[in-house]
mmCIF file of C-alpha atoms in Angstrom:
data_model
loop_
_atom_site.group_PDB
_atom_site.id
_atom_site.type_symbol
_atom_site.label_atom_id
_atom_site.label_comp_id
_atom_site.label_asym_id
_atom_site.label_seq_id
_atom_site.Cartn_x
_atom_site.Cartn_y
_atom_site.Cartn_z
ATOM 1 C CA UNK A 136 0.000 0.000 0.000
ATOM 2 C CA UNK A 137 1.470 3.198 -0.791
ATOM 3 C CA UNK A 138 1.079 6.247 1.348
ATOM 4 C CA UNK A 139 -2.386 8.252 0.764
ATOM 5 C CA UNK A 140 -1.031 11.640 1.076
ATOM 6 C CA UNK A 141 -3.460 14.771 1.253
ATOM 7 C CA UNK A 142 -0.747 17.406 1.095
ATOM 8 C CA UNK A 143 -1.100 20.851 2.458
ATOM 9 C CA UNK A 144 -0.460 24.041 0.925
ATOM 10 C CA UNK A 145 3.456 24.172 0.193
ATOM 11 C CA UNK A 146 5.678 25.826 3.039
ATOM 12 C CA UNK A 147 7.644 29.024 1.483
ATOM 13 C CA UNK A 148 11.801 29.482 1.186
ATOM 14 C CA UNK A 149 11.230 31.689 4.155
ATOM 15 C CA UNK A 150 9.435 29.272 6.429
ATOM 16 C CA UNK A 151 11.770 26.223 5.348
ATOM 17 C CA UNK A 152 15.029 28.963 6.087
ATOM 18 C CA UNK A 153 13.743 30.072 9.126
ATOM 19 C CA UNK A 154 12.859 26.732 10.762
ATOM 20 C CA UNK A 155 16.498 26.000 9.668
ATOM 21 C CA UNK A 156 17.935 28.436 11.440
ATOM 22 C CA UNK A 157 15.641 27.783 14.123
ATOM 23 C CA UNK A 158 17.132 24.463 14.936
ATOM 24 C CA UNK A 159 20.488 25.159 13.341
ATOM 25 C CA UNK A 160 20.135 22.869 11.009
ATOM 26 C CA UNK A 161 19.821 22.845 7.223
ATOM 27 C CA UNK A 162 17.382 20.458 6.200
ATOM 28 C CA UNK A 163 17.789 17.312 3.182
ATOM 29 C CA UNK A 164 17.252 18.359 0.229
ATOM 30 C CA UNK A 165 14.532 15.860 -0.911
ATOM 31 C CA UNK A 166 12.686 16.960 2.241
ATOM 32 C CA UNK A 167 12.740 20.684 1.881
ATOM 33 C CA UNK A 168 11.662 20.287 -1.918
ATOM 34 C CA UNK A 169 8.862 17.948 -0.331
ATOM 35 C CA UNK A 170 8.189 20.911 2.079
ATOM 36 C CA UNK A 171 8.070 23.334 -0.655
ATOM 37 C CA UNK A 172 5.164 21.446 -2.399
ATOM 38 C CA UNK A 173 3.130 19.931 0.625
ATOM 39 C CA UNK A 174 4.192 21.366 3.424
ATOM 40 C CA UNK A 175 3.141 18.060 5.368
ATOM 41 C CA UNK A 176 0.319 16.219 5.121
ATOM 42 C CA UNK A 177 -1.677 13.702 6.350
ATOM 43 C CA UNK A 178 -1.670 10.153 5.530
ATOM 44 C CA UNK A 179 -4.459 7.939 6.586
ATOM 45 C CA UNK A 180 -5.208 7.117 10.131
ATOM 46 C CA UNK A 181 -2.928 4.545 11.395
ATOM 47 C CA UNK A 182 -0.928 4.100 8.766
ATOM 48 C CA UNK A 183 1.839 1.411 10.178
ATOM 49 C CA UNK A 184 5.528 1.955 9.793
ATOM 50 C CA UNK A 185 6.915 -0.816 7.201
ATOM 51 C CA UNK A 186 9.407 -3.226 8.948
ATOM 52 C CA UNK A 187 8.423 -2.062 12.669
ATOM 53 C CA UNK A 188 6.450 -4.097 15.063
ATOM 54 C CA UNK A 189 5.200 -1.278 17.111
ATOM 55 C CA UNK A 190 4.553 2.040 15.109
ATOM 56 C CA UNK A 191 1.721 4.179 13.307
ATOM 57 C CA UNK A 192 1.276 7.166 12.256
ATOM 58 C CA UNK A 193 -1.301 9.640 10.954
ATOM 59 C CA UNK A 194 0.023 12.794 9.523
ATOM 60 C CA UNK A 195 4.041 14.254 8.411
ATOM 61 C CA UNK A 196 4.220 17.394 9.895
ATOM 62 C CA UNK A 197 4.298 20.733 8.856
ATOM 63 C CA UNK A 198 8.135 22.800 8.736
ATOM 64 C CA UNK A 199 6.681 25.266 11.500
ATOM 65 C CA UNK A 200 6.353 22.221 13.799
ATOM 66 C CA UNK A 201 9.906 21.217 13.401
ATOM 67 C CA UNK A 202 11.113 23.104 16.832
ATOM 68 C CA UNK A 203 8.263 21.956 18.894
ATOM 69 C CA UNK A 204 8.449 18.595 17.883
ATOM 70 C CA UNK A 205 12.522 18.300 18.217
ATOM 71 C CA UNK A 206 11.652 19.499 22.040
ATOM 72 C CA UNK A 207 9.515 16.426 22.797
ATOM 73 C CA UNK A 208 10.681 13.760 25.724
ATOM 74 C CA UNK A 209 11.476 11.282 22.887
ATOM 75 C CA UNK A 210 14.230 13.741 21.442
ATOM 76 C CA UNK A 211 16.525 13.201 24.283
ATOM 77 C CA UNK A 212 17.024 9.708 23.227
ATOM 78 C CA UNK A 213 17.504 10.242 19.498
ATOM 79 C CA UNK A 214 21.088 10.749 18.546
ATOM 80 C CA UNK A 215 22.035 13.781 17.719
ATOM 81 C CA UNK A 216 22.815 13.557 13.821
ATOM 82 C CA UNK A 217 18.642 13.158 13.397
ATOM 83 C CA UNK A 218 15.948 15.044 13.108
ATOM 84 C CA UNK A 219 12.755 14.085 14.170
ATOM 85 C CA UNK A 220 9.699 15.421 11.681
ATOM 86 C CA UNK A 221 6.676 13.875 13.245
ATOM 87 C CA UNK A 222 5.828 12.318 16.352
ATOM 88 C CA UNK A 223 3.247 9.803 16.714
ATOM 89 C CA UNK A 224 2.008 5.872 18.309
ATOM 90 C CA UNK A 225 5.564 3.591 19.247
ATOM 91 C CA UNK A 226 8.023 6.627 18.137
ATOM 92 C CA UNK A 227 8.676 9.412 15.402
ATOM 93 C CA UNK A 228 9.960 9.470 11.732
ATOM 94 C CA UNK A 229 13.002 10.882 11.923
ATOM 95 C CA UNK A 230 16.095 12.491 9.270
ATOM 96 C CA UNK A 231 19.498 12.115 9.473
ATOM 97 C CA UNK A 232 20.850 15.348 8.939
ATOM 98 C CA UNK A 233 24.259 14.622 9.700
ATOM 99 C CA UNK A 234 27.360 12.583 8.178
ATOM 100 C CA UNK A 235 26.903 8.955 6.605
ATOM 101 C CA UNK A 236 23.159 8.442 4.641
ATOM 102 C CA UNK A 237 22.639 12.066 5.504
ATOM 103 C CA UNK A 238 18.900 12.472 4.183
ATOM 104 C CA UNK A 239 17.831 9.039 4.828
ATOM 105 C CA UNK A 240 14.792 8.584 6.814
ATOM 106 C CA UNK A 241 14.406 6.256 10.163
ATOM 107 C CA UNK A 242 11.941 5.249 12.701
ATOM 108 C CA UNK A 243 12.968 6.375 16.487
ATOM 109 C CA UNK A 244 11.241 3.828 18.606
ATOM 110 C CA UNK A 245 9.481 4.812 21.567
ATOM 111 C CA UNK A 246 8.021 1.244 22.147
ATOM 112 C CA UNK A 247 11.904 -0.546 22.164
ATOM 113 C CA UNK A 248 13.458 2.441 24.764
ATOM 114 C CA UNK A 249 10.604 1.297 26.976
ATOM 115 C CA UNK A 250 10.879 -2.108 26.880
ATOM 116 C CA UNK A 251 14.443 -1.870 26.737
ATOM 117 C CA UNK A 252 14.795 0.749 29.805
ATOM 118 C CA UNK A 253 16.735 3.366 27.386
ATOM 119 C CA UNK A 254 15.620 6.400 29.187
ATOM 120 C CA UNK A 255 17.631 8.983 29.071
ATOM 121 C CA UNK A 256 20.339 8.937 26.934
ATOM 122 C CA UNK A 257 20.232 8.764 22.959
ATOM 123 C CA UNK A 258 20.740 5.685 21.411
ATOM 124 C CA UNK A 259 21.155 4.085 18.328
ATOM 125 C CA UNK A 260 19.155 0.893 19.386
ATOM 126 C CA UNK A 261 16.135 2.627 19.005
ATOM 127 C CA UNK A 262 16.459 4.116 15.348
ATOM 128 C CA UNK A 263 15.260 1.800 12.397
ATOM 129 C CA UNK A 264 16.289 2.493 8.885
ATOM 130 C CA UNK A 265 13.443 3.112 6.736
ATOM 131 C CA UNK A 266 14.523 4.817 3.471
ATOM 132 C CA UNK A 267 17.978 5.785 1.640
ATOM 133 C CA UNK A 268 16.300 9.257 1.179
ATOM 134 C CA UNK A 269 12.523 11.644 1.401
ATOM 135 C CA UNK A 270 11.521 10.292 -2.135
ATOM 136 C CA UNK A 271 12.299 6.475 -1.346
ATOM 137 C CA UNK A 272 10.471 6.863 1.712
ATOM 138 C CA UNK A 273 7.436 7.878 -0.190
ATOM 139 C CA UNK A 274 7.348 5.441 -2.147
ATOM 140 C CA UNK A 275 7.437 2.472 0.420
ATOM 141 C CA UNK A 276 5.486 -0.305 0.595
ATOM 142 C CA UNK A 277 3.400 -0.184 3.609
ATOM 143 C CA UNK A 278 1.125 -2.639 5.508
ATOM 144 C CA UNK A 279 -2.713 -2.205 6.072
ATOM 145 C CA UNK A 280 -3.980 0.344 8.584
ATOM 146 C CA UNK A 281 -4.363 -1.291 11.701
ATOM 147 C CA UNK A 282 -8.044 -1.179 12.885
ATOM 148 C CA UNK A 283 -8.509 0.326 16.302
ATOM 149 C CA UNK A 284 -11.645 -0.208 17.775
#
């Protein structure tokens, strides 16, 4: 199943530059040209994350969210060279903005720092490599909504 987006209206150069600054960060390129046409989106409700046992998610945020969202409880266990871009059930997509496979796209696990008593330090254990990049993300195959009654 491929991702249902219902896009927003594109963010602006201005909004993508001054989240950037923002967080001090300048974002993939894939991603801000992503930003530049949808702005975020949502995706279906409880859309599951391919290759993850625990982990949905409903919507991809919008840029303006970006600082908020990089101040959550989760953040302090993500490593450093990501950026998280929506938050949601088991964990958050997240970017690595940073170094090797800068651009590619992971899934910071909420669900495994429980179970595994990470709490407060980041850790690679709980990132899961999704995509090489925004566009291969996209493109994914993912499973069925789950049904929540």
């Amino acid at each position: 199943m491929r991702l249902a987006i219902e896009p927003e209206a594109g963010a602006s150069e201005e909004q993508i530059a001054a989240v950037e600054t923002a967080l001090g960060v300048r974002l993939p390129e894939k991603y801000r040209s992503w930003l530049m046409q949808t702005n975020g989106c949502l995706v279906g409700e409880y859309t599951r994350v391919p290759g993850v046992a625990e982990g949905t998610f409903s919507e991809i945020d919008a840029v303006e969210s970006l600082p908020s969202i990089n101040q959550s409880s989760l953040n302090d266990l993500i490593p450093d060279d990501f950026l998280q871009v929506t938050i949601s059930f088991g964990g958050s997509l997240a970017i690595k903005i940073e170094g090797e496979d800068q651009g590619s796209v992971w899934w910071a696990s909420s669900w495994k720092a429980e179970v595994d008593g990470i709490l407060d330090e980041p850790s690679r254990e709980i990132m899961f490599r999704l995509a090489d990049d925004w566009d291969a993300f996209l493109v994914l195959d993912f499973p069925e909504p789950k049904v929540r009654s």
